[in-house]
Short mmCIF file of C-alpha atoms and ligand atoms in Angstrom, two decimals:
data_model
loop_
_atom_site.label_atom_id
_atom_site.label_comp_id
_atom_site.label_asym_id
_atom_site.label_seq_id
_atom_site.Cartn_x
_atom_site.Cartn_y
_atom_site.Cartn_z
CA UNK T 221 40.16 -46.19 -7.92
CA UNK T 222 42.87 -43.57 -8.16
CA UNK T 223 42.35 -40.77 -4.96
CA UNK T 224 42.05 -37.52 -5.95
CA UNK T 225 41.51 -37.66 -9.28
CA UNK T 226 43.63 -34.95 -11.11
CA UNK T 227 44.31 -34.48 -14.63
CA UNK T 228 48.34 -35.37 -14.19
CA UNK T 229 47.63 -38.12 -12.35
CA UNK T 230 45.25 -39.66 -14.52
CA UNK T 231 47.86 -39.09 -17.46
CA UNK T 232 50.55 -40.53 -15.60
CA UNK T 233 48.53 -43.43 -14.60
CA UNK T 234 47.52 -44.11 -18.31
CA UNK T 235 51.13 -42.94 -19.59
CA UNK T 236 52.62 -45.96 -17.62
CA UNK T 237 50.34 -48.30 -18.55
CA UNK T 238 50.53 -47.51 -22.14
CA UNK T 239 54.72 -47.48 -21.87
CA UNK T 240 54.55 -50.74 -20.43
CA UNK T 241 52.57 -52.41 -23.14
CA UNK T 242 54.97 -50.56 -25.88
CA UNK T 243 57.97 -51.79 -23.81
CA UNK T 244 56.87 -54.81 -24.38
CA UNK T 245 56.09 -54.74 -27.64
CA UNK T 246 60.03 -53.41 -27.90
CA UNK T 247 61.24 -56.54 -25.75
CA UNK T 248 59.13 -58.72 -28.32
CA UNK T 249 60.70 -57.50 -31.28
CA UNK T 250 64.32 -57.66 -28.90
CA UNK T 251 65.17 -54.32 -29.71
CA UNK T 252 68.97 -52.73 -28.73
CA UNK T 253 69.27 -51.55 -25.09
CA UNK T 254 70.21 -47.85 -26.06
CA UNK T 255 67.22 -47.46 -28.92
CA UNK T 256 64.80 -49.28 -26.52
CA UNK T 257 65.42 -46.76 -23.60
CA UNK T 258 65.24 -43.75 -25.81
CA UNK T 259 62.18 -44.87 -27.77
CA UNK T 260 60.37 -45.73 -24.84
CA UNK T 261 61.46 -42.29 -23.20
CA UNK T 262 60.45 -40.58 -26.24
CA UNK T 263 57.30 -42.47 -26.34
CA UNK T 264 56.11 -42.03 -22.57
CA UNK T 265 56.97 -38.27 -22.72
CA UNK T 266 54.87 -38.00 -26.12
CA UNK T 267 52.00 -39.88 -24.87
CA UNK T 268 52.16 -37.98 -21.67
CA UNK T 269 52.10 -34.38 -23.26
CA UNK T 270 48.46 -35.57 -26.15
CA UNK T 271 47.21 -37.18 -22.94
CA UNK T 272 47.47 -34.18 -20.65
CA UNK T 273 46.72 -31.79 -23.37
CA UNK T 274 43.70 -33.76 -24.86
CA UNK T 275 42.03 -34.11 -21.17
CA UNK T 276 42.48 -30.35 -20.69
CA UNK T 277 40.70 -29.29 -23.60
CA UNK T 278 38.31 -32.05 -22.63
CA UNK T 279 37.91 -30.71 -18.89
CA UNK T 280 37.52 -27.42 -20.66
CA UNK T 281 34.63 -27.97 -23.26
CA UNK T 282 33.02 -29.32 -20.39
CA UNK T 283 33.49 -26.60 -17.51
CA UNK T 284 32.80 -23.81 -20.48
CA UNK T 285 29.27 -26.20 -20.88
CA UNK T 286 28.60 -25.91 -16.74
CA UNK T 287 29.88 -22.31 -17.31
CA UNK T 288 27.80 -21.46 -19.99
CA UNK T 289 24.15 -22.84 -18.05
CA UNK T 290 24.95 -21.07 -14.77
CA UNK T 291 25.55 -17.91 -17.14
CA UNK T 292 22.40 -18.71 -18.37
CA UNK T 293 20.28 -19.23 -15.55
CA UNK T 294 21.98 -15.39 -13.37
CA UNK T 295 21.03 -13.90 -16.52
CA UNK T 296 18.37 -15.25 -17.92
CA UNK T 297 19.31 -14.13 -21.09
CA UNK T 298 20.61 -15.66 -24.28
CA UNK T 299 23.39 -13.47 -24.65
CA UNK T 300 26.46 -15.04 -25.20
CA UNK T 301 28.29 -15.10 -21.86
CA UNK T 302 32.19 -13.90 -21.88
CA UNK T 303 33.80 -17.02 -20.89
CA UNK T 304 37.56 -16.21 -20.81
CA UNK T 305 39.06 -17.71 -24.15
CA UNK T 306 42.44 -17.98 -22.70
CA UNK T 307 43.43 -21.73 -21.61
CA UNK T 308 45.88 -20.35 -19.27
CA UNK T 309 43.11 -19.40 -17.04
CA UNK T 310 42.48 -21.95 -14.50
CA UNK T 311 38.56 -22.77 -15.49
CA UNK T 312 38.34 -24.87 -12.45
CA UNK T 313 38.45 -21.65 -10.49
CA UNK T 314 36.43 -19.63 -12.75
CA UNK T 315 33.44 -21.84 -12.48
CA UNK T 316 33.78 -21.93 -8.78
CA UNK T 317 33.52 -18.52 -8.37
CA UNK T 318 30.95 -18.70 -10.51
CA UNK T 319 29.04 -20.85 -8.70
CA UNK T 320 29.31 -19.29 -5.08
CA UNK T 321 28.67 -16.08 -6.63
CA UNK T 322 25.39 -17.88 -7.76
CA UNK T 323 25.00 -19.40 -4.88
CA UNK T 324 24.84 -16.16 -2.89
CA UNK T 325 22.50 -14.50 -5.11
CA UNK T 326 20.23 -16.65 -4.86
CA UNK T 327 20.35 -17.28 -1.15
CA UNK T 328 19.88 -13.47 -1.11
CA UNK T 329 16.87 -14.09 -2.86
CA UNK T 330 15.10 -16.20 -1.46
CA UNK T 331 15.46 -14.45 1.64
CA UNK T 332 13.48 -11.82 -0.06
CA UNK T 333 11.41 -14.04 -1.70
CA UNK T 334 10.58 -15.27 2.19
CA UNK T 335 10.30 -11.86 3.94
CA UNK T 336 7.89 -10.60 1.01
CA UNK T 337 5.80 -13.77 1.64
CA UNK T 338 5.45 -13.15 5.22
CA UNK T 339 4.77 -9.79 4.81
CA UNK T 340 1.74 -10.63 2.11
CA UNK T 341 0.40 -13.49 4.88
CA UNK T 342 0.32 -11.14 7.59
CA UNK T 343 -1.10 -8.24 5.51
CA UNK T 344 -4.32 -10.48 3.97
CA UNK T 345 -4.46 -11.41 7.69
CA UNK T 346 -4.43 -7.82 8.75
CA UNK T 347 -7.46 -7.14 6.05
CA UNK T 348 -9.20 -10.02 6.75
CA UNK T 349 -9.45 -9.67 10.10
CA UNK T 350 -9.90 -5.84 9.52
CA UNK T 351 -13.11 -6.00 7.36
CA UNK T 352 -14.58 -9.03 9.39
CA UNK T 353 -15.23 -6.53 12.43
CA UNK T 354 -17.76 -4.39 10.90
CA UNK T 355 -19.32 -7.03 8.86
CA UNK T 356 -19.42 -9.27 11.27
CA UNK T 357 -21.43 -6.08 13.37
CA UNK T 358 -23.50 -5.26 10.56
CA UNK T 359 -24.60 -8.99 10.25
CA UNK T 360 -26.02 -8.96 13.81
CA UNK T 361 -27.78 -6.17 13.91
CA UNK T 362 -29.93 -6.85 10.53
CA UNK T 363 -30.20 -10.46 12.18
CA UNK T 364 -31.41 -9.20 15.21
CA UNK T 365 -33.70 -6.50 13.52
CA UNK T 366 -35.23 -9.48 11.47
CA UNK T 367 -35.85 -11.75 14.49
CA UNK T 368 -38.49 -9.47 15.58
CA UNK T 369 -36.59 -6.13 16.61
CA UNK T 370 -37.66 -4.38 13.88
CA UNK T 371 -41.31 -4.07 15.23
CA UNK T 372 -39.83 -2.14 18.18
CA UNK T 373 -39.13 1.49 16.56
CA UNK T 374 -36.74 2.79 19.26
CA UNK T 375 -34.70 -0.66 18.64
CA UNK T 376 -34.88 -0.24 14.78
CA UNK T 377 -33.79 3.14 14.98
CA UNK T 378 -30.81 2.55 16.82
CA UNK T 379 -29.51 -0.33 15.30
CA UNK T 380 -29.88 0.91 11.77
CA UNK T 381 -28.42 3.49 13.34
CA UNK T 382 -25.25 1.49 14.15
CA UNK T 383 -25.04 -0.22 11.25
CA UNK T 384 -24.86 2.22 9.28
CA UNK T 385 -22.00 3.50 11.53
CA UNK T 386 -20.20 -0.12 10.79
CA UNK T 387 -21.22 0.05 6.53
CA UNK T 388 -19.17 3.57 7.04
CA UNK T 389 -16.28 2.08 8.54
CA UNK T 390 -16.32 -0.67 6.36
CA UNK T 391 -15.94 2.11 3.21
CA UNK T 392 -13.03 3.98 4.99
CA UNK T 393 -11.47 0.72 5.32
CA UNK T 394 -11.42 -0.45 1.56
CA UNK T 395 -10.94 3.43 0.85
CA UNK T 396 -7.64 3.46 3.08
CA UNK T 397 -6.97 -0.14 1.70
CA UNK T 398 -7.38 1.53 -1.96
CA UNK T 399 -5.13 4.67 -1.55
CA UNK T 400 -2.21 2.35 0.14
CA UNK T 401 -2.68 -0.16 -2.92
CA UNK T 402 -2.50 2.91 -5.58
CA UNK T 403 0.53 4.63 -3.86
CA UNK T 404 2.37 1.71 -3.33
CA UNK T 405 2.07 1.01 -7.37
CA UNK T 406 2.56 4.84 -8.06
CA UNK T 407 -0.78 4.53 -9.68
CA UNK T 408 -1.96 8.06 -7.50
CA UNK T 409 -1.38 11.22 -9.84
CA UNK T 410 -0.57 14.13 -7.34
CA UNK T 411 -2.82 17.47 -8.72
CA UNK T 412 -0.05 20.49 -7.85
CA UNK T 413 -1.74 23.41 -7.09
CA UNK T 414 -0.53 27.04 -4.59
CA UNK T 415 -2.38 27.14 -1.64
CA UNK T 416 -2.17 28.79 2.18
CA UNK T 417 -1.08 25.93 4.23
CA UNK T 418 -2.70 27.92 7.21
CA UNK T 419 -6.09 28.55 5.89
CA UNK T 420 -5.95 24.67 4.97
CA UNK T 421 -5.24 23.84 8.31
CA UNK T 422 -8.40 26.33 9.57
CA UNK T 423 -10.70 24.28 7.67
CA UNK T 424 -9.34 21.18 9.00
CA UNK T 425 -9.99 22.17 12.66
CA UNK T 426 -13.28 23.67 11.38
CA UNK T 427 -14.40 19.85 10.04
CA UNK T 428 -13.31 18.20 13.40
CA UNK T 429 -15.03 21.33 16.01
CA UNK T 430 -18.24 19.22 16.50
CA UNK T 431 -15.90 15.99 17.83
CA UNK T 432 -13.55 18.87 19.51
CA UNK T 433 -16.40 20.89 21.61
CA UNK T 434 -17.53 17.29 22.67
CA UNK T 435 -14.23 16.63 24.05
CA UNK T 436 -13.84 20.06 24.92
CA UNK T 437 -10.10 19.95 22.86
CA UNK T 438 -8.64 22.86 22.18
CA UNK T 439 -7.39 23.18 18.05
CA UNK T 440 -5.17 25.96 16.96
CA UNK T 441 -1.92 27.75 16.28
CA UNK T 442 1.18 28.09 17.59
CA UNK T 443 2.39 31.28 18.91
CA UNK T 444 3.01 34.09 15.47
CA UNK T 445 2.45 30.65 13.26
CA UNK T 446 -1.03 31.35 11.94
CA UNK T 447 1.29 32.71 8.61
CA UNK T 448 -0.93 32.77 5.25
CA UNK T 449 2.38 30.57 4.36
CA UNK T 450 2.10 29.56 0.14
CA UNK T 451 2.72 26.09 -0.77
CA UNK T 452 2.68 24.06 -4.00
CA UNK T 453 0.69 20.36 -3.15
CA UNK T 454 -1.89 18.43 -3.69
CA UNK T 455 -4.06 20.28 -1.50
CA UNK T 456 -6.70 17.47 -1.12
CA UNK T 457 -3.99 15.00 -0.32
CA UNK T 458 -2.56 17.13 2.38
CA UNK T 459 -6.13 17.87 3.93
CA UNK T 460 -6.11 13.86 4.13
CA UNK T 461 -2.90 14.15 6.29
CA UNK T 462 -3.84 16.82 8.27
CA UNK T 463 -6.92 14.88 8.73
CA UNK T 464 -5.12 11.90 10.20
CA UNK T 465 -2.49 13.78 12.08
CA UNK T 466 -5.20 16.25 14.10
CA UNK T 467 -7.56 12.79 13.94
CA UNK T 468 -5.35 11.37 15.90
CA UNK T 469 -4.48 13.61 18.16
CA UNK T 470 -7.82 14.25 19.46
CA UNK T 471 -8.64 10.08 19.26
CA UNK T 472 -5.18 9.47 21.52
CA UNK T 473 -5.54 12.88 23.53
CA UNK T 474 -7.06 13.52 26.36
CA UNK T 475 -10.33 15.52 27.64
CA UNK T 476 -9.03 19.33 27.12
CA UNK T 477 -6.31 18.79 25.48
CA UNK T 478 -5.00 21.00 23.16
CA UNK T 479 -3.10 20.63 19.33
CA UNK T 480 -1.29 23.48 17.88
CA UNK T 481 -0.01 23.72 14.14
CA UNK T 482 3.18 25.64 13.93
CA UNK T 483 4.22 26.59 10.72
CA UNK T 484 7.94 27.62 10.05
CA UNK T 485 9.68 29.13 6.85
CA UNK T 486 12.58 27.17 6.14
CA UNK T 487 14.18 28.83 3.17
CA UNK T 488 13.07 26.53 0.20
CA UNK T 489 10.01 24.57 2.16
CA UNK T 490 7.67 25.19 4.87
CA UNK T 491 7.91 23.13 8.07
CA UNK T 492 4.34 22.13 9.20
CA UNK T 493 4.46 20.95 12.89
CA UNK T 494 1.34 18.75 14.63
CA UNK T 495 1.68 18.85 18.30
CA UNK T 496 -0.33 17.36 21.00
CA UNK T 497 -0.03 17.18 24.83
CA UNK T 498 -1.50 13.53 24.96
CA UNK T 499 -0.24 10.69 26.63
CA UNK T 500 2.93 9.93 24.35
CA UNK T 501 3.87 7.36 22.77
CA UNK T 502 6.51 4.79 23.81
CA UNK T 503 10.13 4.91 22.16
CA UNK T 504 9.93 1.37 21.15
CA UNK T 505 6.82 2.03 18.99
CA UNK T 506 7.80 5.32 16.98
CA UNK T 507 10.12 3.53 14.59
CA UNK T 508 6.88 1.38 13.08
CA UNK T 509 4.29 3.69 13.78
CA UNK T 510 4.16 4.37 9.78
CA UNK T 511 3.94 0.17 9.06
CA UNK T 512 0.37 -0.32 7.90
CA UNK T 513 -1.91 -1.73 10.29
CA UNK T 514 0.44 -1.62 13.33
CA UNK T 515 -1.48 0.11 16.58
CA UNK T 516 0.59 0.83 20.27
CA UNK T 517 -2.03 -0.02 22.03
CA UNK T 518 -4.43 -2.34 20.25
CA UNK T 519 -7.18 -2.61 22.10
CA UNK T 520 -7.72 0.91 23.00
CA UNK T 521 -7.17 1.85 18.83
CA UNK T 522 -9.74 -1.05 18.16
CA UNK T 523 -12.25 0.53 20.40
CA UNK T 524 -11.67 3.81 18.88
CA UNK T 525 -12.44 2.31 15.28
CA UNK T 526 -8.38 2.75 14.25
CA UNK T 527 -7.20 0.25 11.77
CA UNK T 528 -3.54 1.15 12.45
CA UNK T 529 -3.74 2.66 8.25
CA UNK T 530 -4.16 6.52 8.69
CA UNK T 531 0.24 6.97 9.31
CA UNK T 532 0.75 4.92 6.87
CA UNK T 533 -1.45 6.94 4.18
CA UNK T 534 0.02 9.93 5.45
CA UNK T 535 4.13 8.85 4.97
CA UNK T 536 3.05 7.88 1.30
CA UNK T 537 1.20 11.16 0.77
CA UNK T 538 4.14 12.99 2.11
CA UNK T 539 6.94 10.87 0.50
CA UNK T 540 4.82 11.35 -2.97
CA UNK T 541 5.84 15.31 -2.80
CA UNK T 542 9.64 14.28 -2.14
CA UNK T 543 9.67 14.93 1.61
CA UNK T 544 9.85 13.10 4.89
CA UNK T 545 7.35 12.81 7.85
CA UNK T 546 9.35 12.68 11.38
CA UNK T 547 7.69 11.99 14.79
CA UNK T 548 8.89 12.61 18.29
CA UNK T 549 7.25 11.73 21.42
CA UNK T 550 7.65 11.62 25.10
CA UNK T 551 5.63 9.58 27.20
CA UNK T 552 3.15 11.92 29.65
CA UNK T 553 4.40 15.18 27.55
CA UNK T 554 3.09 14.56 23.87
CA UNK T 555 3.66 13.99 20.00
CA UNK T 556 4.98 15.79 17.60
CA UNK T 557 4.39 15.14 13.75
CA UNK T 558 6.80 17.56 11.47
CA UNK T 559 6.87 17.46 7.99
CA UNK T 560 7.72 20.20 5.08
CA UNK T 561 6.07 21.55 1.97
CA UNK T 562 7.89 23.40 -1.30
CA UNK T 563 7.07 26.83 -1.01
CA UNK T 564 5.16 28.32 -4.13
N1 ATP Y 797 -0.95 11.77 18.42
C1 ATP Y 797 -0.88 10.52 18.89
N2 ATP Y 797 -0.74 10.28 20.22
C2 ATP Y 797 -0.65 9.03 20.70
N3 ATP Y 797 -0.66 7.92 19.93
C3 ATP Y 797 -0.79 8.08 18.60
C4 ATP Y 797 -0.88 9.38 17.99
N4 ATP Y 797 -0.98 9.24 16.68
C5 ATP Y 797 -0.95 7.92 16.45
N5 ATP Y 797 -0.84 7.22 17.59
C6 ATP Y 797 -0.72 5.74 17.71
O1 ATP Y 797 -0.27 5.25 16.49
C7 ATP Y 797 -1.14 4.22 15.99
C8 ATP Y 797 -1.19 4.29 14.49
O2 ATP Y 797 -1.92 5.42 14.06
P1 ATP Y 797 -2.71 5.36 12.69
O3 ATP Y 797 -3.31 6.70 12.45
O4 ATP Y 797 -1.79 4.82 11.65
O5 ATP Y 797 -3.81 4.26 12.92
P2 ATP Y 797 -5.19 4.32 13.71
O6 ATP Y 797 -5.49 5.72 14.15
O7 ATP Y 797 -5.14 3.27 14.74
O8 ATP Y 797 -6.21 3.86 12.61
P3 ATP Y 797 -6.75 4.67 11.33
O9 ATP Y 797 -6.02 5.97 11.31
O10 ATP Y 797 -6.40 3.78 10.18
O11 ATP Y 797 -8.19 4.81 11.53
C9 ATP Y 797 -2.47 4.48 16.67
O12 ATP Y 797 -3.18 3.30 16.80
C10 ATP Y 797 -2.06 5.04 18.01
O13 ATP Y 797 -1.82 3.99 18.90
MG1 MG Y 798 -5.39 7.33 12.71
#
């Protein structure tokens, strides 16, 4: 077997062999000395040159063939690909490039292909284990009430009571799960409207003063910010965040705590600031604290009913009228949530 194959050696190879047979065929027919050099010169230079040019094209056809698939399959079209025409440029090469550049893509992705995977396995875990909480609460206590409980009326009471507490949870859940879903498809139409930002936020603390007064938390402005500030938003969508932002605060906070909204004009948008002077949270968390699902503190979220959606809901709401939502935080001080709003 001839090492390292290459198209000159392979026509040398079968150029020598080939001059040897007609150098025979010369000795047979006991040509002159002089004519029997130059014809088998002539002869081994001819057959050397069809050889070499013959396997060339051949190598060609069949490179432009390899060419012409991997085209194929990084396009996945049936467009003609522009494979050079020129026979001066080495193919060899071409296709090699080709095929790393091929290659890459689609190690690239798969990688994607693998990180979205993991990312759908852990989110139908999240839900999963999510929605199995309250059902699995709302399953014992209509067991229990049909074991004989129910003849009790304080019992009956209380546990209806507290299942209905789970069935609501349950419907905030696939509500929360339903608005993420729609966002993340840009299936959620956004209804514009003017509004005052500040009288927004007044009925906002107004829904939340029964949960407040219990906690005795303290829900207002910050110094000269209660501004009747205009905005254009969805105003319904922005209650939702300032539900979740001053829902959390109070949830995370502690007993008399306080929240203050500060509102700022900033030229071309108005800055709307959520502060709380609640525990903090930890630098390491505030760069996922928008990932669905993800909690600092798990247990303590679980036992206040948080499913780790609410931040998530809001960056989508806010990101769905072109702006950012920023958080700062220091441990034992407080959080800050800041985002801004086109003026009207
Ligand atoms: N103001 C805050 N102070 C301290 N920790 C906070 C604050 N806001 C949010 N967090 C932390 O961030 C986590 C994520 O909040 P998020 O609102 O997304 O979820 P949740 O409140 O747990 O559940 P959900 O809002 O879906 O009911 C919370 O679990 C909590 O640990
Ligand atoms: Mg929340």
């Amino acid at each position: 077997m001839i090492k390292n194959p290459s198209p000159e050696r392979i026509t040398l190879l079968t150029t020598l062999l080939l001059s040897g047979i007609f150098a025979c065929f010369l000795y047979y027919f006991k040509i002159p000395l002089l004519s029997f050099l130059i014809a088998l010169f002539t002869f081994a230079a001819l057959t050397y040159i069809v050889i070499l040019y013959g396997l060339e094209v051949f190598i060609y056809r069949k490179i432009k063939l390899i060419y012409k698939t991997i085209n194929h399959f990084k396009t996945q079209s049936l467009k003609k690909p522009n494979f050079i025409d020129d026979y001066n440029i080495d193919p060899i090469k071409k296709v090699n490039e080709e095929v790393i550049e091929w290659a890459n893509s689609q190690k690239q992705e798969i990688t994607q292909l693998k990180a979205t995977e993991a990312y759908r396995k852990e989110f139908l875990g999240n839900v999963s284990h999510e929605l199995k909480t309250p059902i699995f609460n709302i399953q014992g206590y209509i067991e229990t009430l049909l074991d004989g409980a129910v003849e009790d009326p304080e019992v009956r009471y209380l546990f209806l009571q507290k299942a209905a507490t789970s069935t609501e949870r349950l419907n905030a859940l696939v509500n929360d799960l339903l608005d993420i879903s729609k966002m993340e498809n840009n299936a959620m139409t956004m209804r514009f409207q003017e509004f005052e930002i500040n009288e927004l936020c007044k009925e906002v603390f107004e829904s939340y003063g029964k949960l407040a007064i219990s906690k005795h938390y303290h829900l207002g402005f910050k110094a000269d910010c209660d501004i009747p500030f205009k905005v254009l938003a969805d105003k319904d969508r922005i209650r939702q965040v300032l539900n979740n932002l001053i829902g959390n605060s109070i949830a995370y906070g502690k007993e008399s705590g306080h929240t203050n909204i500060g509102l700022y004009d900033l030229d071309r948008t108005i800055l709307i600031e959520v502060s709380d002077d609640g525990d903090g949270i930890e630098a390491e968390h505030l760069p996922r604290l928008f990932e669905r699902f993800y909690r600092t503190d798990k247990s303590r979220s679980r036992n206040s009913g948080g499913s780790g959606l609410g931040l998530s809901i809001v960056k989508h709401i806010v990101e769905a009228h072109d702006q950012s939502i920023d958080v700062r935080s220091e441990v034992g001080k407080g959080t800050t949530f800041t985002f801004a709003l086109k003026k009207a």
